[in-house]
């Protein structure tokens, strides 16, 4: 993406590894392009000018910025800076000092960070207080030898506006994309894997999270203390604790996402730790529709006042516990005659309108007793429990508060989407096999 400052007077400057790169950066004029030849450039470089730092197409990612294990590799101190096609590695590991491959804490605008490969211990790209920034098609790799808590995040946005983060791949960092106190940003089509959280939101409003893929995480998407989010078309596969974690999320739309295989590993199993496709905690006035939640220990878990939420047109498939709902209020999970698809629904459709004739209620009083007293699980198939369930069905007045779907769908509306995501899963399996060999 071209820089608009002083284009009429801009020049291209070829740089060799034997040159003093910092001196050449300092001597550049706004709008100049510094083209790095293939080779290793050692040091911590500070950019005060509005310049374009890149390499030739033949040397793409062969020009290496090596921070030699300390500090920021590249520190941006101006607007209208572009960093493209470079390899950036070996920056510092001090998370308190926010050591990063590319770091900007100025009120900078119109930054472009594109087509770079970054590998290091600290944060990959840290952007703070800026706006109108593009972070596109970068690959960021952390250090798998470090504990997850000791690694930086791949891309960190703090107090920024109008930032586009698109087509990046992030892995082996702590979190893939971490966003705090940042508004009006778009995170789209990123691939995030082998992380704690794929995307992590804190105190950020009016953001869009679109068509991202997260896999091999503890949580694909951890959305916290934010409002007016649009979270649409994303996928999360093979998470251990959560597909989507929503904590104090309000006035947001969670739609058309694909959640598959959320299962706590046997060696990490403790009482109360189960893989949850959707975990909704203290979150209200949201719309959750068009999602597929497939093969998770608990399909959706709502608790701590998570009410006034519209839940409809979702597919809950092969989840041993479809719903865990902890509240004293009833909730209707359908909108305008459209409910959800439940793979364990046993009702019928006599008039062939594709809507079940029997209301679906995923939980009963026995379920709630088990949630309160987990030791009861060993009695689930006992004659006493079977009789109690029968009594509840015969005498509806004894039923506790809970979720009710009055218009359950007889067929999943997401058959084509499931097939498409199965192709994604197959591709990931093939990639993992290739990596092993």
XYZ file of C-alpha atoms in Angstrom:
437
model
C 0.000 0.000 0.000
C 1.644 3.290 -1.047
C 2.430 6.082 1.379
C 0.775 9.371 0.522
C 3.288 11.781 2.089
C 5.659 13.679 -0.237
C 5.339 11.171 -3.046
C 6.622 13.703 -5.560
C 9.951 13.907 -3.748
C 10.161 10.304 -2.556
C 13.117 8.158 -3.528
C 14.087 4.509 -3.340
C 17.238 3.647 -1.422
C 18.933 0.249 -1.673
C 20.341 -1.049 1.632
C 22.975 -3.762 2.127
C 23.569 -5.779 5.316
C 26.950 -4.068 5.589
C 25.271 -0.637 5.736
C 24.282 1.108 8.965
C 20.527 0.611 8.708
C 19.650 2.916 11.607
C 21.699 5.731 10.080
C 19.984 5.264 6.729
C 16.574 5.321 8.411
C 17.494 8.551 10.214
C 18.687 10.156 6.985
C 15.615 9.196 4.968
C 12.970 11.726 3.985
C 9.255 11.296 4.553
C 7.852 9.129 1.764
C 11.156 7.390 0.951
C 11.329 3.629 0.405
C 14.239 1.718 1.928
C 14.733 -1.578 0.108
C 16.706 -4.109 2.151
C 18.799 -6.640 0.286
C 18.799 -10.238 1.509
C 20.817 -10.687 4.684
C 20.744 -10.103 8.431
C 20.362 -6.625 9.958
C 21.234 -6.759 13.651
C 19.961 -4.206 16.124
C 16.916 -2.441 17.537
C 15.678 -0.034 14.906
C 13.671 3.145 15.587
C 11.733 4.784 12.741
C 11.043 8.521 13.144
C 10.250 9.158 9.484
C 7.167 8.346 7.420
C 8.954 5.749 5.312
C 8.363 2.429 3.605
C 10.695 -0.363 4.792
C 10.641 -3.404 2.524
C 12.719 -5.692 0.310
C 12.716 -6.753 -3.330
C 10.231 -9.383 -4.526
C 13.097 -11.815 -5.091
C 14.340 -11.299 -1.526
C 10.934 -11.370 0.157
C 11.365 -12.431 3.803
C 15.100 -13.035 3.180
C 15.923 -9.632 4.633
C 16.077 -10.385 8.369
C 15.771 -7.887 11.216
C 17.503 -9.554 14.204
C 17.008 -7.803 17.561
C 19.583 -10.091 19.202
C 17.345 -11.115 22.091
C 16.548 -7.726 23.625
C 14.079 -4.856 23.297
C 11.839 -4.109 20.320
C 13.030 -5.186 16.896
C 11.307 -2.212 15.198
C 9.922 0.779 17.112
C 7.561 3.061 15.161
C 7.544 6.742 16.191
C 5.542 8.323 13.369
C 2.451 7.936 11.192
C 2.417 6.802 7.552
C 5.003 4.041 8.089
C 4.884 0.814 6.103
C 6.716 -2.409 7.055
C 6.423 -5.115 4.385
C 7.915 -8.425 3.242
C 10.521 -8.736 6.021
C 11.535 -11.424 8.497
C 11.688 -10.072 12.049
C 13.041 -12.243 14.834
C 14.745 -12.625 18.176
C 13.337 -9.585 19.982
C 13.216 -9.387 23.782
C 11.165 -11.542 26.147
C 10.371 -9.011 28.914
C 6.566 -8.838 28.903
C 6.531 -6.038 31.480
C 8.538 -3.905 29.063
C 6.220 -5.038 26.260
C 9.104 -6.243 24.067
C 7.751 -6.747 20.557
C 8.743 -7.497 17.006
C 6.957 -4.331 15.840
C 5.900 -1.798 18.490
C 4.008 1.486 18.324
C 2.685 3.402 21.322
C 2.342 6.779 19.631
C -0.892 8.292 18.323
C 0.127 7.026 14.908
C -2.210 6.627 11.965
C -2.060 5.036 8.536
C 0.426 2.344 9.442
C 0.715 -0.687 7.146
C 2.244 -3.936 8.438
C 2.000 -6.524 5.697
C 3.459 -9.807 4.440
C 6.017 -10.152 7.247
C 7.195 -13.237 9.124
C 7.830 -12.667 12.841
C 9.246 -15.144 15.335
C 10.171 -14.358 18.932
C 9.478 -14.699 22.642
C 7.605 -11.477 23.460
C 4.703 -9.824 21.658
C 4.595 -10.091 17.881
C 2.926 -6.799 16.907
C 1.893 -4.290 19.606
C -0.170 -1.270 18.477
C -1.334 1.333 20.999
C -3.212 4.646 20.762
C -3.223 4.644 16.949
C -5.940 4.555 14.305
C -6.504 3.708 10.641
C -3.973 0.861 10.649
C -3.745 -2.236 8.427
C -2.188 -5.495 9.651
C -2.459 -7.898 6.742
C -1.107 -11.308 5.778
C 1.604 -11.631 8.424
C 2.781 -14.879 10.004
C 3.621 -14.682 13.707
C 5.226 -17.571 15.572
C 5.943 -17.669 19.288
C 8.369 -19.797 21.253
C 6.845 -23.147 22.119
C 9.685 -23.838 24.587
C 8.265 -21.162 26.925
C 5.261 -21.643 29.186
C 2.133 -20.142 27.655
C 1.962 -17.504 30.403
C 5.544 -16.408 29.628
C 4.882 -15.690 25.951
C 3.524 -12.471 24.503
C 0.390 -12.262 22.378
C 0.655 -12.488 18.619
C -1.089 -9.209 17.772
C -2.070 -6.809 20.565
C -4.371 -3.838 19.975
C -4.639 -1.375 22.872
C -6.631 1.864 22.760
C -6.854 1.892 18.968
C -9.599 2.682 16.445
C -10.332 1.632 12.881
C -7.727 -1.104 12.674
C -8.031 -3.880 10.081
C -6.424 -7.209 11.041
C -6.859 -9.585 8.129
C -5.414 -12.800 6.662
C -2.784 -13.304 9.375
C -1.614 -16.609 10.851
C -0.622 -16.717 14.533
C 0.585 -19.722 16.517
C 2.628 -20.698 19.591
C 2.102 -17.286 21.215
C -0.037 -16.830 24.354
C -3.197 -15.441 22.712
C -3.490 -14.980 18.980
C -5.229 -11.590 18.803
C -5.704 -9.592 22.025
C -7.866 -6.480 21.916
C -8.353 -4.140 24.870
C -10.092 -0.750 25.109
C -10.302 -0.519 21.301
C -13.252 0.503 19.148
C -14.475 0.092 15.569
C -11.962 -2.532 14.463
C -12.337 -5.463 12.078
C -10.658 -8.857 12.620
C -11.248 -10.949 9.538
C -10.084 -14.206 7.989
C -7.212 -14.862 10.406
C -5.964 -18.359 11.265
C -5.089 -18.850 14.931
C -3.859 -22.123 16.393
C -1.932 -23.797 19.195
C -2.655 -20.965 21.621
C -4.393 -20.226 24.910
C -7.144 -18.086 23.315
C -7.481 -17.530 19.579
C -9.142 -14.107 19.911
C -9.384 -12.356 23.285
C -11.549 -9.235 23.770
C -11.544 -6.919 26.815
C -13.441 -3.625 27.200
C -13.788 -3.137 23.448
C -16.977 -2.069 21.702
C -18.435 -1.921 18.204
C -15.936 -4.396 16.751
C -16.420 -7.021 14.041
C -14.975 -10.548 14.262
C -15.574 -12.204 10.903
C -14.658 -15.525 9.258
C -11.679 -16.392 11.457
C -10.463 -19.942 12.149
C -9.149 -21.036 15.551
C -8.016 -24.541 16.446
C -6.021 -26.349 19.125
C -6.748 -23.745 21.790
C -8.098 -23.634 25.322
C -10.756 -21.235 24.030
C -11.303 -20.328 20.413
C -12.846 -16.930 21.207
C -12.810 -15.313 24.679
C -15.100 -12.276 24.585
C -15.187 -10.268 27.820
C -16.589 -6.970 29.107
C -17.560 -5.667 25.666
C -20.702 -4.616 23.827
C -21.992 -4.177 20.284
C -19.819 -6.937 18.860
C -20.659 -8.644 15.576
C -19.157 -12.141 15.684
C -20.098 -13.907 12.473
C -18.878 -16.776 10.305
C -16.030 -17.908 12.563
C -14.906 -21.486 13.213
C -13.315 -23.102 16.248
C -12.117 -26.697 16.284
C -10.520 -28.836 18.976
C -10.688 -26.450 21.924
C -10.226 -27.811 25.410
C -12.404 -25.542 27.558
C -14.553 -23.250 25.391
C -15.503 -22.724 21.793
C -16.863 -19.263 22.648
C -16.548 -17.755 26.114
C -18.854 -14.770 26.673
C -18.332 -12.927 29.946
C -20.304 -9.700 30.464
C -21.066 -9.325 26.751
C -24.123 -7.197 25.936
C -26.031 -6.045 22.848
C -23.985 -8.309 20.592
C -24.671 -10.758 17.785
C -23.089 -14.221 17.760
C -24.154 -15.736 14.455
C -23.308 -18.353 11.837
C -20.281 -19.703 13.706
C -19.080 -23.306 13.662
C -17.975 -24.969 16.905
C -16.646 -28.519 16.826
C -14.907 -30.775 19.360
C -14.690 -28.934 22.664
C -13.504 -31.539 25.116
C -11.344 -31.356 28.243
C -8.402 -33.717 28.057
C -8.629 -36.676 30.465
C -5.394 -35.709 32.209
C -6.826 -32.234 32.938
C -10.217 -33.400 34.134
C -11.401 -32.052 37.494
C -14.896 -31.746 38.910
C -16.773 -29.005 37.062
C -14.305 -28.649 34.198
C -16.109 -29.645 31.026
C -15.667 -28.517 27.441
C -18.377 -25.970 26.604
C -19.316 -25.014 23.064
C -20.842 -21.714 24.190
C -20.337 -20.452 27.740
C -22.503 -17.424 28.491
C -21.770 -15.788 31.842
C -23.417 -12.590 33.090
C -24.269 -11.629 29.506
C -27.651 -10.333 28.371
C -29.512 -8.720 25.473
C -27.578 -10.708 22.879
C -28.689 -12.637 19.795
C -27.270 -16.136 19.257
C -28.458 -17.647 15.991
C -27.359 -19.690 13.002
C -24.504 -21.407 14.879
C -23.478 -25.064 14.759
C -22.379 -26.573 18.089
C -21.156 -30.093 17.373
C -19.572 -32.697 19.673
C -18.909 -30.674 22.789
C -19.252 -31.920 26.361
C -21.820 -29.182 27.035
C -23.395 -27.523 24.019
C -24.326 -24.226 25.695
C -24.008 -23.237 29.354
C -25.795 -20.122 30.593
C -25.375 -18.814 34.104
C -25.133 -15.737 36.359
C -28.024 -13.700 35.006
C -27.580 -14.441 31.313
C -31.129 -13.616 30.297
C -32.952 -11.615 27.624
C -30.929 -13.529 25.065
C -32.423 -14.621 21.744
C -31.368 -18.179 20.867
C -32.769 -19.598 17.627
C -31.923 -21.325 14.330
C -28.864 -23.018 15.869
C -27.909 -26.681 15.450
C -26.971 -28.596 18.602
C -25.454 -31.860 17.426
C -24.128 -34.819 19.430
C -23.439 -32.906 22.621
C -23.862 -35.271 25.637
C -25.353 -32.320 27.553
C -27.052 -30.029 25.079
C -27.896 -27.269 27.554
C -26.837 -26.392 31.073
C -28.972 -23.526 32.317
C -28.613 -22.258 35.869
C -31.377 -19.777 36.701
C -34.796 -19.474 38.299
C -36.416 -17.994 35.189
C -37.905 -19.642 32.138
C -36.473 -18.890 28.710
C -38.082 -19.472 25.344
C -35.490 -20.353 22.720
C -37.320 -19.606 19.478
C -38.166 -16.530 17.444
C -41.260 -16.076 15.290
C -41.921 -19.794 15.108
C -38.296 -20.819 14.466
C -36.536 -22.824 17.137
C -33.303 -24.792 17.065
C -32.250 -28.199 15.810
C -31.517 -30.747 18.569
C -29.938 -34.052 17.560
C -31.541 -35.793 20.568
C -35.064 -34.507 19.936
C -37.547 -37.413 19.986
C -40.686 -35.588 18.921
C -42.590 -35.886 15.645
C -43.900 -33.692 12.823
C -47.391 -34.824 11.851
C -48.148 -31.927 9.493
C -44.747 -31.995 7.724
C -44.003 -28.320 8.368
C -40.444 -29.224 9.487
C -41.251 -28.035 13.015
C -41.598 -30.568 15.812
C -45.063 -30.937 17.301
C -43.707 -31.528 20.817
C -41.963 -28.819 22.828
C -38.280 -29.567 23.496
C -37.070 -29.086 27.072
C -33.400 -30.076 27.323
C -33.185 -30.096 31.130
C -35.300 -31.319 34.005
C -35.123 -31.267 37.794
C -32.780 -34.247 37.875
C -30.254 -32.386 35.738
C -30.348 -29.462 38.165
C -29.813 -31.758 41.121
C -26.773 -33.255 39.392
C -25.364 -29.772 38.748
C -25.777 -28.965 42.436
C -24.523 -32.360 43.624
C -22.160 -33.806 40.984
C -21.739 -36.968 43.070
C -25.242 -37.938 41.899
C -23.873 -38.849 38.466
C -23.252 -42.376 39.633
C -26.994 -42.768 40.283
C -28.213 -41.530 36.894
C -29.290 -44.978 35.656
C -30.740 -46.135 38.960
C -34.453 -47.087 39.193
C -35.106 -44.218 41.619
C -33.865 -41.569 39.191
C -35.755 -43.129 36.299
C -38.978 -42.985 38.365
C -38.340 -39.347 39.307
C -37.941 -38.402 35.634
C -41.200 -40.221 34.811
C -43.049 -38.368 37.589
C -41.819 -35.021 36.245
C -43.095 -35.837 32.768
C -46.508 -36.869 34.088
C -46.923 -33.883 36.385
C -45.586 -30.778 34.588
C -46.333 -28.623 37.644
C -43.262 -30.207 39.225
C -40.944 -29.065 36.454
C -38.348 -26.471 37.449
C -37.576 -23.287 35.512
C -35.481 -23.754 32.427
C -35.096 -23.564 28.664
C -38.014 -24.382 26.398
C -37.959 -24.573 22.594
C -41.572 -24.491 21.416
C -40.679 -24.832 17.722
C -37.808 -27.345 17.488
C -36.498 -27.883 13.969
C -36.758 -31.406 12.595
C -33.704 -30.982 10.366
C -30.488 -29.036 10.790
C -30.465 -25.948 8.549
C -26.650 -26.185 8.371
C -26.016 -29.378 6.403
C -23.994 -27.594 3.688
C -22.097 -25.551 6.275
C -21.187 -28.710 8.196
C -19.885 -30.311 5.013
C -17.801 -27.236 4.242
C -16.317 -27.215 7.734
C -15.636 -30.944 7.507
C -13.377 -30.101 4.559
C -11.561 -27.588 6.788
C -11.105 -30.285 9.447
C -9.769 -32.731 6.846
C -7.301 -30.118 5.602
C -6.089 -29.535 9.158
C -5.644 -33.265 9.728
C -3.629 -33.544 6.519
C -1.515 -30.565 7.562
C -0.821 -32.124 10.967
C 0.157 -35.430 9.359
C 2.491 -33.554 7.004
C 4.070 -31.756 9.981
C 4.641 -35.057 11.784
C 6.524 -36.472 8.809
